[in-house]
PDB file of C-alpha atoms and ligand atoms in Angstrom:
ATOM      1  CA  UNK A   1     142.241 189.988   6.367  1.00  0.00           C
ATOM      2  CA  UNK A   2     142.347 186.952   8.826  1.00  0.00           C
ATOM      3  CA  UNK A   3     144.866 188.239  11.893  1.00  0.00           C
ATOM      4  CA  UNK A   4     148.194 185.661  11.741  1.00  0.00           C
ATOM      5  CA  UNK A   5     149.144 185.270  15.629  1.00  0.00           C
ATOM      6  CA  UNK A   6     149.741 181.552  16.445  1.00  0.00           C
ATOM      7  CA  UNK A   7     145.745 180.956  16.939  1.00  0.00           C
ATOM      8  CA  UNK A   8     143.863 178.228  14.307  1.00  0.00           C
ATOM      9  CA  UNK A   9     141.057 179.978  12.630  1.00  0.00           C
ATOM     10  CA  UNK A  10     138.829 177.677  14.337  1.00  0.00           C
ATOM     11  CA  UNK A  11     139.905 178.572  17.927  1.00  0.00           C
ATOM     12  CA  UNK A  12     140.004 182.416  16.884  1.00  0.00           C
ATOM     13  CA  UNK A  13     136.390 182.070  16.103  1.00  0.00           C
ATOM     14  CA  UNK A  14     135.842 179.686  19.753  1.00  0.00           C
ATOM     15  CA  UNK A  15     137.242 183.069  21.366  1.00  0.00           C
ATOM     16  CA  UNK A  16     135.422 185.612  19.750  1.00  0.00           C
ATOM     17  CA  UNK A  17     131.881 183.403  20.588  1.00  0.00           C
ATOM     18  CA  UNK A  18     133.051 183.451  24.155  1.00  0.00           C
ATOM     19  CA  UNK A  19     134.295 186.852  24.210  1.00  0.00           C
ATOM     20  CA  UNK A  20     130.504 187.775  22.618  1.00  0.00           C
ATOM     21  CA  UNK A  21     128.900 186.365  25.586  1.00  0.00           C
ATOM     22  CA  UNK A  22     130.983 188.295  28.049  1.00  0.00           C
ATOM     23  CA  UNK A  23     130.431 191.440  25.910  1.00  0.00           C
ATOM     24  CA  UNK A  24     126.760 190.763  26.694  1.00  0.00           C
ATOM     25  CA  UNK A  25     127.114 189.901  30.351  1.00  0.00           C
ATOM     26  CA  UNK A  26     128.979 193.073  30.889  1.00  0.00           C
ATOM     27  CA  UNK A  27     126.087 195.503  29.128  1.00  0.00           C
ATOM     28  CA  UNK A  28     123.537 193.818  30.734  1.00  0.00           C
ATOM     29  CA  UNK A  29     125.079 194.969  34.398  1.00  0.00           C
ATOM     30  CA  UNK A  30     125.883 198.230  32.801  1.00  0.00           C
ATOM     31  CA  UNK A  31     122.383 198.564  32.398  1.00  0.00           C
ATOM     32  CA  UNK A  32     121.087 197.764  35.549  1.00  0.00           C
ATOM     33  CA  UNK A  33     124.054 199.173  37.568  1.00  0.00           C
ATOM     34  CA  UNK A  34     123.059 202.681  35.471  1.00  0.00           C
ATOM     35  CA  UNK A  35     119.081 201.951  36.689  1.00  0.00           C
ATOM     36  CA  UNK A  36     120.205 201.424  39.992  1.00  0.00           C
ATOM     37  CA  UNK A  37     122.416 204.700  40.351  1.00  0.00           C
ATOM     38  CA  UNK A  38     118.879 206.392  39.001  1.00  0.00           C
ATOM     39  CA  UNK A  39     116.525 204.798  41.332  1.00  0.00           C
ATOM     40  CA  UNK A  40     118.254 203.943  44.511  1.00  0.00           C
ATOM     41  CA  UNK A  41     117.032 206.064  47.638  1.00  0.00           C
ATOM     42  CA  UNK A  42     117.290 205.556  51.774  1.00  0.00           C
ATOM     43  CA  UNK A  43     119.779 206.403  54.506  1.00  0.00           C
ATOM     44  CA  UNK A  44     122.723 205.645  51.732  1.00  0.00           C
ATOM     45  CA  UNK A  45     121.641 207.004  48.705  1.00  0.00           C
ATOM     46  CA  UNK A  46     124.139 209.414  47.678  1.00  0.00           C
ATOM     47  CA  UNK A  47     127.021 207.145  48.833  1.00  0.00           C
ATOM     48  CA  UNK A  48     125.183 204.368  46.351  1.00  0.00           C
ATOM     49  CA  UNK A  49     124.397 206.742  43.836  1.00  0.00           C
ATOM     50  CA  UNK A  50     128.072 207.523  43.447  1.00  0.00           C
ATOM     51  CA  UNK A  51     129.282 204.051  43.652  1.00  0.00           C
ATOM     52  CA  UNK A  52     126.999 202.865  41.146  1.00  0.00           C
ATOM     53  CA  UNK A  53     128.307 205.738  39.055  1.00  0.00           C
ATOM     54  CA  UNK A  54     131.747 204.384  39.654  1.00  0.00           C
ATOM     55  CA  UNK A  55     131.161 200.961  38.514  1.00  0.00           C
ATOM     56  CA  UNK A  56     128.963 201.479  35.260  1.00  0.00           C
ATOM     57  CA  UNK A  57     131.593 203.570  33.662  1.00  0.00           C
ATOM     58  CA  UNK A  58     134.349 200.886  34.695  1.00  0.00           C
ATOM     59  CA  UNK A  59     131.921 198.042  32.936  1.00  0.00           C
ATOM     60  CA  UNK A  60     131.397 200.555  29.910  1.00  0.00           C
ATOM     61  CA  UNK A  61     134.906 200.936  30.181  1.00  0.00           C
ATOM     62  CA  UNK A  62     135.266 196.959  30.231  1.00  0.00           C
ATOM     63  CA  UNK A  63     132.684 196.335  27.647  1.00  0.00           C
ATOM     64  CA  UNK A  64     134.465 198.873  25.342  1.00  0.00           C
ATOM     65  CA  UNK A  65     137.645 196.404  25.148  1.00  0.00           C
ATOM     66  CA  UNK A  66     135.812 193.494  25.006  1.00  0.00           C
ATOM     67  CA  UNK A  67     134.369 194.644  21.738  1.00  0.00           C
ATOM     68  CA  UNK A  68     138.017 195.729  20.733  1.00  0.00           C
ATOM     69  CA  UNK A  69     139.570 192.382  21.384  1.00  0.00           C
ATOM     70  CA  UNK A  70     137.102 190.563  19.493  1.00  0.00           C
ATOM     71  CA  UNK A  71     137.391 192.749  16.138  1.00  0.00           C
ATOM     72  CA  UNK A  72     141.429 192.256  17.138  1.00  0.00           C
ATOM     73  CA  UNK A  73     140.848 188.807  17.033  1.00  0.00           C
ATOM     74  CA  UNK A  74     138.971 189.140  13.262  1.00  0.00           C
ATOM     75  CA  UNK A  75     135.586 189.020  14.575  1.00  0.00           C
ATOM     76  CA  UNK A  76     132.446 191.232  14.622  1.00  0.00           C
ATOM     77  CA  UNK A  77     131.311 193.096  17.948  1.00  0.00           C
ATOM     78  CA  UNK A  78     128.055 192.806  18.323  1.00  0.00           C
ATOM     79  CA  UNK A  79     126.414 195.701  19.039  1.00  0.00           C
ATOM     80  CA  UNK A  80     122.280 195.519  19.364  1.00  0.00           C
ATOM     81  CA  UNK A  81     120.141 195.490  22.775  1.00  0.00           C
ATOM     82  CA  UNK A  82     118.251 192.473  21.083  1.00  0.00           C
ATOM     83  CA  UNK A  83     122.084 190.776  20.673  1.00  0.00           C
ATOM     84  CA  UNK A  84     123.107 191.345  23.882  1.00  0.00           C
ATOM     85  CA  UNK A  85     119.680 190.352  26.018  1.00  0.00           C
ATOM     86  CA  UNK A  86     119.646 187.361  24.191  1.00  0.00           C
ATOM     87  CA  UNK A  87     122.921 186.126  24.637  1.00  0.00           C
ATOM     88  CA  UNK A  88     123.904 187.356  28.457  1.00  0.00           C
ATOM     89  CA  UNK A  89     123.477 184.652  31.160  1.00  0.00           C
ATOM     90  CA  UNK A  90     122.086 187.695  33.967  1.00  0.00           C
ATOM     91  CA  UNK A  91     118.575 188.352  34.107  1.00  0.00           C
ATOM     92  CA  UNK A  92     117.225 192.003  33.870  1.00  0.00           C
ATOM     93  CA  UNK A  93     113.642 192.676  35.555  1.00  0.00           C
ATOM     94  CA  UNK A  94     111.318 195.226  33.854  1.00  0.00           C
ATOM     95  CA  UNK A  95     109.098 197.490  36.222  1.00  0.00           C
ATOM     96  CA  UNK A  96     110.818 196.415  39.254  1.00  0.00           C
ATOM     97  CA  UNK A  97     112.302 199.211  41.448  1.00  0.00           C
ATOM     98  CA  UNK A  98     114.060 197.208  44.345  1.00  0.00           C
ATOM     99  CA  UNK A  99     114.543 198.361  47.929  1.00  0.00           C
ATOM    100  CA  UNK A 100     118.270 199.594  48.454  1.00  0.00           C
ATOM    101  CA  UNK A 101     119.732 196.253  50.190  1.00  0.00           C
ATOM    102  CA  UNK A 102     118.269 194.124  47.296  1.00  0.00           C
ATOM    103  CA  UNK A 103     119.700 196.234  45.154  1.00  0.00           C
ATOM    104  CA  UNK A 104     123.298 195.176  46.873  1.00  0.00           C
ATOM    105  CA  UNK A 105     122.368 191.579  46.690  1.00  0.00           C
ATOM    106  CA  UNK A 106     121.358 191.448  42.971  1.00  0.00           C
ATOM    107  CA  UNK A 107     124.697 193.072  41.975  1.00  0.00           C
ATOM    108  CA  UNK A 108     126.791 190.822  44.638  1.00  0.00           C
ATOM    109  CA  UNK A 109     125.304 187.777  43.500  1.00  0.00           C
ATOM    110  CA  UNK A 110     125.466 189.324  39.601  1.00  0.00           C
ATOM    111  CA  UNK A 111     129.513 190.057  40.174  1.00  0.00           C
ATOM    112  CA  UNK A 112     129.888 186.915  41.797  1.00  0.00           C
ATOM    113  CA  UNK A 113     127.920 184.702  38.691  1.00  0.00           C
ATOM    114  CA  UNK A 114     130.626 186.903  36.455  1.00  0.00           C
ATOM    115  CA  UNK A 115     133.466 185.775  38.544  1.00  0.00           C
ATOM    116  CA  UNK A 116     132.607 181.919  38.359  1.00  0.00           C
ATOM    117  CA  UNK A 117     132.020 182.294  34.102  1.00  0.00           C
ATOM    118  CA  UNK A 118     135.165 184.395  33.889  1.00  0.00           C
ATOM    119  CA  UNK A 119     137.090 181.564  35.616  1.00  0.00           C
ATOM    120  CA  UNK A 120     135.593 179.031  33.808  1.00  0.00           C
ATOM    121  CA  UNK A 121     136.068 180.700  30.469  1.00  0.00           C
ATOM    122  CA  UNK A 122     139.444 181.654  30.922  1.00  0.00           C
ATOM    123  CA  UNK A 123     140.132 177.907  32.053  1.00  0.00           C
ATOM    124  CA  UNK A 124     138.495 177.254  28.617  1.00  0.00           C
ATOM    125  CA  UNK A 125     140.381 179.455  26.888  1.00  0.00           C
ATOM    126  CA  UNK A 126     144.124 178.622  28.290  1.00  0.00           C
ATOM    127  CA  UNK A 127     143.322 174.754  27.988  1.00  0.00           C
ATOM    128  CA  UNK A 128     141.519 174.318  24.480  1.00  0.00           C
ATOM    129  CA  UNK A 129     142.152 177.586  22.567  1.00  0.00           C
ATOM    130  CA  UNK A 130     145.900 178.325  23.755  1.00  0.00           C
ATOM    131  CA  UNK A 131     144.398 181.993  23.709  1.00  0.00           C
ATOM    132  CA  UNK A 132     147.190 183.382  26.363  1.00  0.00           C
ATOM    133  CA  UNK A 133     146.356 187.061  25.270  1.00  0.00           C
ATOM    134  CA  UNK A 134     142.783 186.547  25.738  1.00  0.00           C
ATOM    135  CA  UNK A 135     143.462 184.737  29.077  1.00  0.00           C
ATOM    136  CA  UNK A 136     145.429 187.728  30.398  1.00  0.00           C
ATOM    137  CA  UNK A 137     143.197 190.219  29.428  1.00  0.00           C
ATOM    138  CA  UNK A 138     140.109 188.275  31.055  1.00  0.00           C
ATOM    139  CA  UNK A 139     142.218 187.805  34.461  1.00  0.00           C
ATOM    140  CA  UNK A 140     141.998 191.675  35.099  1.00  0.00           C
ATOM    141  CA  UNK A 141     138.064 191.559  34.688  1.00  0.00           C
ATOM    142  CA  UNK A 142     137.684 188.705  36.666  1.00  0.00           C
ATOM    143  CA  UNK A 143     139.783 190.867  39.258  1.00  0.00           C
ATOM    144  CA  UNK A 144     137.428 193.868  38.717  1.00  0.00           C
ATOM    145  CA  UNK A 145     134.457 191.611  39.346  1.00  0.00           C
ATOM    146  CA  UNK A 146     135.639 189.824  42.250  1.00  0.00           C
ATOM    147  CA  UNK A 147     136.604 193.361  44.072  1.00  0.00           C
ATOM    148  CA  UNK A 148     132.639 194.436  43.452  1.00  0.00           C
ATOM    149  CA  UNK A 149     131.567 191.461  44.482  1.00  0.00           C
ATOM    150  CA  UNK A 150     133.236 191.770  47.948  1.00  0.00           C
ATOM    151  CA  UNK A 151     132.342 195.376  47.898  1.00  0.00           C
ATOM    152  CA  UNK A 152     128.456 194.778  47.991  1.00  0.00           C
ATOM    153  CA  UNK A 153     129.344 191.677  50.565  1.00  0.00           C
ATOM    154  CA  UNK A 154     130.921 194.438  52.990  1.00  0.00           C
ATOM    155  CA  UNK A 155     127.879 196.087  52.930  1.00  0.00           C
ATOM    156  CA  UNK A 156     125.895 193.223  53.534  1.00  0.00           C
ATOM    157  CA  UNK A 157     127.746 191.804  56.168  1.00  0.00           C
ATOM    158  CA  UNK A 158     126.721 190.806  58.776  1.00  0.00           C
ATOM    159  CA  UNK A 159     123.143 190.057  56.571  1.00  0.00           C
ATOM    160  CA  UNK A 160     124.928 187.632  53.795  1.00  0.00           C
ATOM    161  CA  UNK A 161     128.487 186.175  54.874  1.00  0.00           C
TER     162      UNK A 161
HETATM  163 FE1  FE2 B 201     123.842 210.236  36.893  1.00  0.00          FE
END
């Protein structure tokens, strides 16, 4: 049964292909984030280990309600590797172990490439879709993002400004 909330079929559908995408942008980063907290090693490494720790289980957390929202919004949640490294804009790197402050770059500049598609999507979705529960629910992850974003910049500083 089609859900009957003020949103066109067609625009439901617009919201659940965007929401998709995110869905795979945010297991992508789970994934690495979780190879990272496995791999990492020098002068910070449990500090790291436990950070990265912290931040894959809020993504899994995050990924979790993407999924939700789109079967909310009638759709399907994808839910296969092949699905989601096929549709994620991030790039994943087999057989490369990186040195600890690459590590902080990648996932700055991975947080930071989530921040500017959140924004842009939720622009999306406010302006064409009307989607205002969508757009509310997107503004928190954009938050989330942002706030790891200038976590890995802190530790970068004064390296990357
Ligand atoms: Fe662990």
């Amino acid at each position: 049964m089609k859900p009957s909330i003020g949103i066109t079929e067609k625009n439901l559908s617009k919201s659940t292909t965007i929401l998709s995408q995110l869905l795979a942008d945010e297991m992508l980063l789970y994934v690495k984030t979780r190879k990272f907290h496995w791999n990492v090693s020098g002068n910070s490494f449990m500090e790291l280990h436990k950070l990265f720790q912290e931040q894959y289980i809020q993504i899994e957390e995050t990924a979790d309600l993407i999924a939700e929202r789109i079967t909310k919004l009638g759709g399907k949640a994808i839910g296969t590797l092949k699905e989601f490294s096929s549709l994620s804009s991030l790039k994943e790197s087999a057989n490369e172990y990186p040195a600890q402050e690459d590590m902080l770059k990648e996932l700055m500049t991975d947080h930071e490439k989530l921040s500017v598609h959140y924004r842009h999507q939720i622009d999306k979705l406010s302006k064409d879709q009307k989607d205002a529960g969508t757009v509310d629910f997107l503004t928190g992850i954009l938050e989330n993002h942002e706030s790891n974003a200038w976590i890995f910049r802190r530790y970068l500083a004064p390296a990357v400004q």
